[in-house]
PDB file of C-alpha atoms in Angstrom:
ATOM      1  CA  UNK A   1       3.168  -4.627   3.446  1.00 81.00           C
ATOM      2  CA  UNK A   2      -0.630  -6.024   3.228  1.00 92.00           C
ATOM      3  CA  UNK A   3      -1.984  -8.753   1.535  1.00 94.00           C
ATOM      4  CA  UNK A   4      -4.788  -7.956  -0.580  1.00 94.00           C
ATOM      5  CA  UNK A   5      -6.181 -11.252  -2.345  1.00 96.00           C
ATOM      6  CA  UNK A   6      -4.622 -13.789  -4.652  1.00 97.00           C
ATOM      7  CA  UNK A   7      -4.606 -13.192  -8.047  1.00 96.00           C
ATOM      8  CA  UNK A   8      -6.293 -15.003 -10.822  1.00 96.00           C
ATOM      9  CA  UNK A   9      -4.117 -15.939 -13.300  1.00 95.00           C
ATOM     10  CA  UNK A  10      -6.768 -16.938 -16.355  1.00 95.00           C
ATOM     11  CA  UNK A  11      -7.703 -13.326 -16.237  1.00 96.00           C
ATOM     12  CA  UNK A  12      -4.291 -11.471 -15.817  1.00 97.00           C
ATOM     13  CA  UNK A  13      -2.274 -13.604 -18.361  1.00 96.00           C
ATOM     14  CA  UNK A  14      -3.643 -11.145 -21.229  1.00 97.00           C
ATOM     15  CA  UNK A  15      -1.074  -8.698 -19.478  1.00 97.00           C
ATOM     16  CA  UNK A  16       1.887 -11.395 -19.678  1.00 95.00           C
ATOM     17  CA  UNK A  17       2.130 -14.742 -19.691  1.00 95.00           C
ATOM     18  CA  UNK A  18       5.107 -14.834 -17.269  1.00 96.00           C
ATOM     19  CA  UNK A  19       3.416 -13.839 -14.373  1.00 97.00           C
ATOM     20  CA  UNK A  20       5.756 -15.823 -11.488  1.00 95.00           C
ATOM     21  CA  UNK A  21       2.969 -15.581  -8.768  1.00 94.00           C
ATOM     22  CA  UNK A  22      -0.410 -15.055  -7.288  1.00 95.00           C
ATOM     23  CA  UNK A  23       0.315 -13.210  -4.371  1.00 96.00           C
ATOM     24  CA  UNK A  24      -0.906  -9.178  -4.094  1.00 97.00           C
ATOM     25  CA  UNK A  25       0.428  -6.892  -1.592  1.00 96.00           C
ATOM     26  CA  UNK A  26       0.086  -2.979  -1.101  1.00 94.00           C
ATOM     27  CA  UNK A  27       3.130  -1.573   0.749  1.00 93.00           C
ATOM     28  CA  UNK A  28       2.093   0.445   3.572  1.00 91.00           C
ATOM     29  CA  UNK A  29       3.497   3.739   2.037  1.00 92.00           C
ATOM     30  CA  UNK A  30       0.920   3.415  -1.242  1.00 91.00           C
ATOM     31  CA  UNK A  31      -2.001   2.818   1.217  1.00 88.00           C
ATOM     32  CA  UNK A  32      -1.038   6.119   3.143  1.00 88.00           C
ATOM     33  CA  UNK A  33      -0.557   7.632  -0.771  1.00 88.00           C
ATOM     34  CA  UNK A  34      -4.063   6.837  -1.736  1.00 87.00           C
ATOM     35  CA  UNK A  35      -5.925   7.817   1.790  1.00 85.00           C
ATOM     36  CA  UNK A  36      -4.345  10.837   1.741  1.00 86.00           C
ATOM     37  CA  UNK A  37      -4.151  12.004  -2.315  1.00 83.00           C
ATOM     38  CA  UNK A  38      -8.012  10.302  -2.812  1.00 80.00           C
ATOM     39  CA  UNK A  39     -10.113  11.723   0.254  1.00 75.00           C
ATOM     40  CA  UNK A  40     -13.072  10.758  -1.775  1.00 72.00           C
ATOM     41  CA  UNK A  41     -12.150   7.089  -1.048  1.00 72.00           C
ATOM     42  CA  UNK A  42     -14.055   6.270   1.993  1.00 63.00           C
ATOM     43  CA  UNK A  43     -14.231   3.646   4.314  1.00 69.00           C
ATOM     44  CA  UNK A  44     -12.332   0.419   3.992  1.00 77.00           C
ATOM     45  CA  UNK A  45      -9.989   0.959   0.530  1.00 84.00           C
ATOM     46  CA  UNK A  46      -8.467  -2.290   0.753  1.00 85.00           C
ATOM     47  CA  UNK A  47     -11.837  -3.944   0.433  1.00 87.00           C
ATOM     48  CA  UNK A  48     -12.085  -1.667  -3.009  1.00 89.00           C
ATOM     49  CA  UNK A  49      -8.699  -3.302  -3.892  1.00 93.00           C
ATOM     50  CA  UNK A  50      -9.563  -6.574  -3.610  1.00 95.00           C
ATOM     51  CA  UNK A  51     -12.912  -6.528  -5.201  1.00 94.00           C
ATOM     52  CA  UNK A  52     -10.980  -4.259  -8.156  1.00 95.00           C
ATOM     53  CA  UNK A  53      -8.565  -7.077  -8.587  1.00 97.00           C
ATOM     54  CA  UNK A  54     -10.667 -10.331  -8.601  1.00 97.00           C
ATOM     55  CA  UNK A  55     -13.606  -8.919 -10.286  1.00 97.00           C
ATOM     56  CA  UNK A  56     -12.069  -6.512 -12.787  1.00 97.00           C
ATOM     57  CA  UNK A  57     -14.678  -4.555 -15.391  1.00 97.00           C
ATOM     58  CA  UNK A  58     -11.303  -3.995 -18.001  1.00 98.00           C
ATOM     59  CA  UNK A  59      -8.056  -4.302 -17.560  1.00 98.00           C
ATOM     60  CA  UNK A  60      -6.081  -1.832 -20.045  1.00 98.00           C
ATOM     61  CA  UNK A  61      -2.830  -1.903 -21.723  1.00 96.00           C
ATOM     62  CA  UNK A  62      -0.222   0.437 -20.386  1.00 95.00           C
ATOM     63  CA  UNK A  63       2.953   1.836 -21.357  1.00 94.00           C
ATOM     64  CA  UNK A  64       4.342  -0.156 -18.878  1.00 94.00           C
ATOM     65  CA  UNK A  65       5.779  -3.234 -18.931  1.00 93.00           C
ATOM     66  CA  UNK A  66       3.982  -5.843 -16.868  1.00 96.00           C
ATOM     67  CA  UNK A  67       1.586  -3.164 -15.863  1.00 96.00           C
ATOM     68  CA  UNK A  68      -2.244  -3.173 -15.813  1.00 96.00           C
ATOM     69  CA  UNK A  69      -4.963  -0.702 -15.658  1.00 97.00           C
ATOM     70  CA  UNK A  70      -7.611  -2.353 -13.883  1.00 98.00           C
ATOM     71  CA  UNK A  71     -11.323  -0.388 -14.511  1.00 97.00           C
ATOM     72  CA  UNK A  72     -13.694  -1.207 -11.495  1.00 95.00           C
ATOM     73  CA  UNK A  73     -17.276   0.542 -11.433  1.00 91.00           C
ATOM     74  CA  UNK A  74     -19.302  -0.150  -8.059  1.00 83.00           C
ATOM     75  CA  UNK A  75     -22.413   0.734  -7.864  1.00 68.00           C
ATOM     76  CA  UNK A  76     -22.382   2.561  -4.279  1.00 64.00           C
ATOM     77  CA  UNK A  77     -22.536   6.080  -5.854  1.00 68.00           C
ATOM     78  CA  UNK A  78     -21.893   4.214  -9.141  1.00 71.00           C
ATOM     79  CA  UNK A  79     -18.465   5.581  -8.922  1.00 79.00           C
ATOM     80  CA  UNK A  80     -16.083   3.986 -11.770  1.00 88.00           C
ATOM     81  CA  UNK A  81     -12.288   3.168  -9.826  1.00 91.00           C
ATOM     82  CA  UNK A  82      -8.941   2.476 -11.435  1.00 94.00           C
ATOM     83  CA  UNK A  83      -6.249   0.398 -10.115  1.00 96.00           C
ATOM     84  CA  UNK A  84      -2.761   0.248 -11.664  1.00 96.00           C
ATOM     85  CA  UNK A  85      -1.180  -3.301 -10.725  1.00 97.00           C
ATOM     86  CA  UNK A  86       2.461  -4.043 -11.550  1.00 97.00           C
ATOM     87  CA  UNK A  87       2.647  -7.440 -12.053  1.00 97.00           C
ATOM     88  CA  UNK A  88       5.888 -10.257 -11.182  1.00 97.00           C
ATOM     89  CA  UNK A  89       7.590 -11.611 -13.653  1.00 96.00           C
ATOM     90  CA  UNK A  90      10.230 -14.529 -13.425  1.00 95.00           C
ATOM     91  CA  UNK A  91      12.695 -11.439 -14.501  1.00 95.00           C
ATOM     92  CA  UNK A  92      12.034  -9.677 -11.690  1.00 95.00           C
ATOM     93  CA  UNK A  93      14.523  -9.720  -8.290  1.00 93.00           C
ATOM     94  CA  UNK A  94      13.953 -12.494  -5.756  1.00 91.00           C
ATOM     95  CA  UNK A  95      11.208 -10.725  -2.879  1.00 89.00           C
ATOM     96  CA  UNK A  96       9.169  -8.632  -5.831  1.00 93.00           C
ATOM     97  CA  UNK A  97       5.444  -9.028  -5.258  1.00 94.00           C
ATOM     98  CA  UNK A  98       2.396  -8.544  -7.711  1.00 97.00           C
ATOM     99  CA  UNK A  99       1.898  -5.358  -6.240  1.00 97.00           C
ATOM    100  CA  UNK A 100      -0.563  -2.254  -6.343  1.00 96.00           C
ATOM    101  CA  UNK A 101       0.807   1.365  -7.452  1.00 94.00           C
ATOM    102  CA  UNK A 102      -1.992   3.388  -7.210  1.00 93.00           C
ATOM    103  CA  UNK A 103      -5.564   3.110  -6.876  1.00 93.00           C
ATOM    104  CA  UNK A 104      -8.327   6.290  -7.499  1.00 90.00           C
ATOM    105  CA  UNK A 105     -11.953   7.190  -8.600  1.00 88.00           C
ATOM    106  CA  UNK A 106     -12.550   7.748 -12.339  1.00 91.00           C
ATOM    107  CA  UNK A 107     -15.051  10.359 -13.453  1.00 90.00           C
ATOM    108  CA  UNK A 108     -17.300   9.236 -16.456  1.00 91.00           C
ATOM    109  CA  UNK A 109     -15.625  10.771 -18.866  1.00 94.00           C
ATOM    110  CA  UNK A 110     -12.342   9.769 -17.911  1.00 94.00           C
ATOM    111  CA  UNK A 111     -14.055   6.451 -17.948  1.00 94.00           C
ATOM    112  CA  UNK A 112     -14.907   6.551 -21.505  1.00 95.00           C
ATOM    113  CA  UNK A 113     -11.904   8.253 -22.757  1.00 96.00           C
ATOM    114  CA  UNK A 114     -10.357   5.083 -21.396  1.00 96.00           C
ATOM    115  CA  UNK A 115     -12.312   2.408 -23.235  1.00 96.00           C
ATOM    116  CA  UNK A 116     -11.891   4.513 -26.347  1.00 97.00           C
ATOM    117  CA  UNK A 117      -8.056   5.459 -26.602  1.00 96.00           C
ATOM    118  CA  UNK A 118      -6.498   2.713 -24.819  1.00 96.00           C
ATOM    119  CA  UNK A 119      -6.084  -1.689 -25.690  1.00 97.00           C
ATOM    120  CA  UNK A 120      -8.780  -3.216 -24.027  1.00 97.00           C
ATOM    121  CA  UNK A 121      -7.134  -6.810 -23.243  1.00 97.00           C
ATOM    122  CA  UNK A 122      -9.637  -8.301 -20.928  1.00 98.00           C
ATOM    123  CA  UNK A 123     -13.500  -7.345 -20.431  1.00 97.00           C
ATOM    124  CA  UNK A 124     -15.872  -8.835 -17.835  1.00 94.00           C
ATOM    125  CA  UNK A 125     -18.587  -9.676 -19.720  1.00 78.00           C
TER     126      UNK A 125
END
């Protein structure tokens, strides 16, 4: 398990307000999941991860609970990125972690479809 960043809690709290703590991890099975299902992700990922999570573009609703969709566009090959973060709740077992699921480059129309179908609950501005 790797620590990513700590989490900012005046931006996530649109996802729930009973988030139990800051601390992100990736297990070391997602990482492998992502290098090896997203080739086109390059070079340090976890750097991509933590910039994704403290400087979010959107974060969407999900049907999950306690789940975000975190948009990210960089503008090295001005490739858009989501992130989907499951977030700790004072529900959830003793040793749970805010966590990230999955993490994978967005095409621009994927992009778009996005911002149009899904709950925007937080947008940098």
């Amino acid at each position: 398990m790797d620590f990513i960043c700590e989490l900012d809690l005046a931006i996530y709290k649109v996802v729930t307000e009973d988030i139990a703590e800051t601390e992100v991890i990736i297990t070391e099975g997602q990482l492998w999941h992502i290098r090896e299902r997203h080739p086109d992700l390059s070079g340090d990922v976890e750097s991509y991860l933590r910039e994704t999570i403290l400087h979010p573009d959107y974060i969407l609703a999900t049907d999950r609970p306690h789940t975000a969709n975190v948009l990210k566009r960089f503008t090295i090959e001005g490739k858009g990125f989501q992130l989907v973060l499951r977030l700790k709740t004072s529900a959830d077992p003793t040793g749970y972690k805010n966590s990230v699921i999955t993490f994978m480059s967005v095409n621009r129309k994927r992009w778009e479809q996005y911002l149009r179908n899904r709950q925007i609950l937080y947008r940098n501005e």
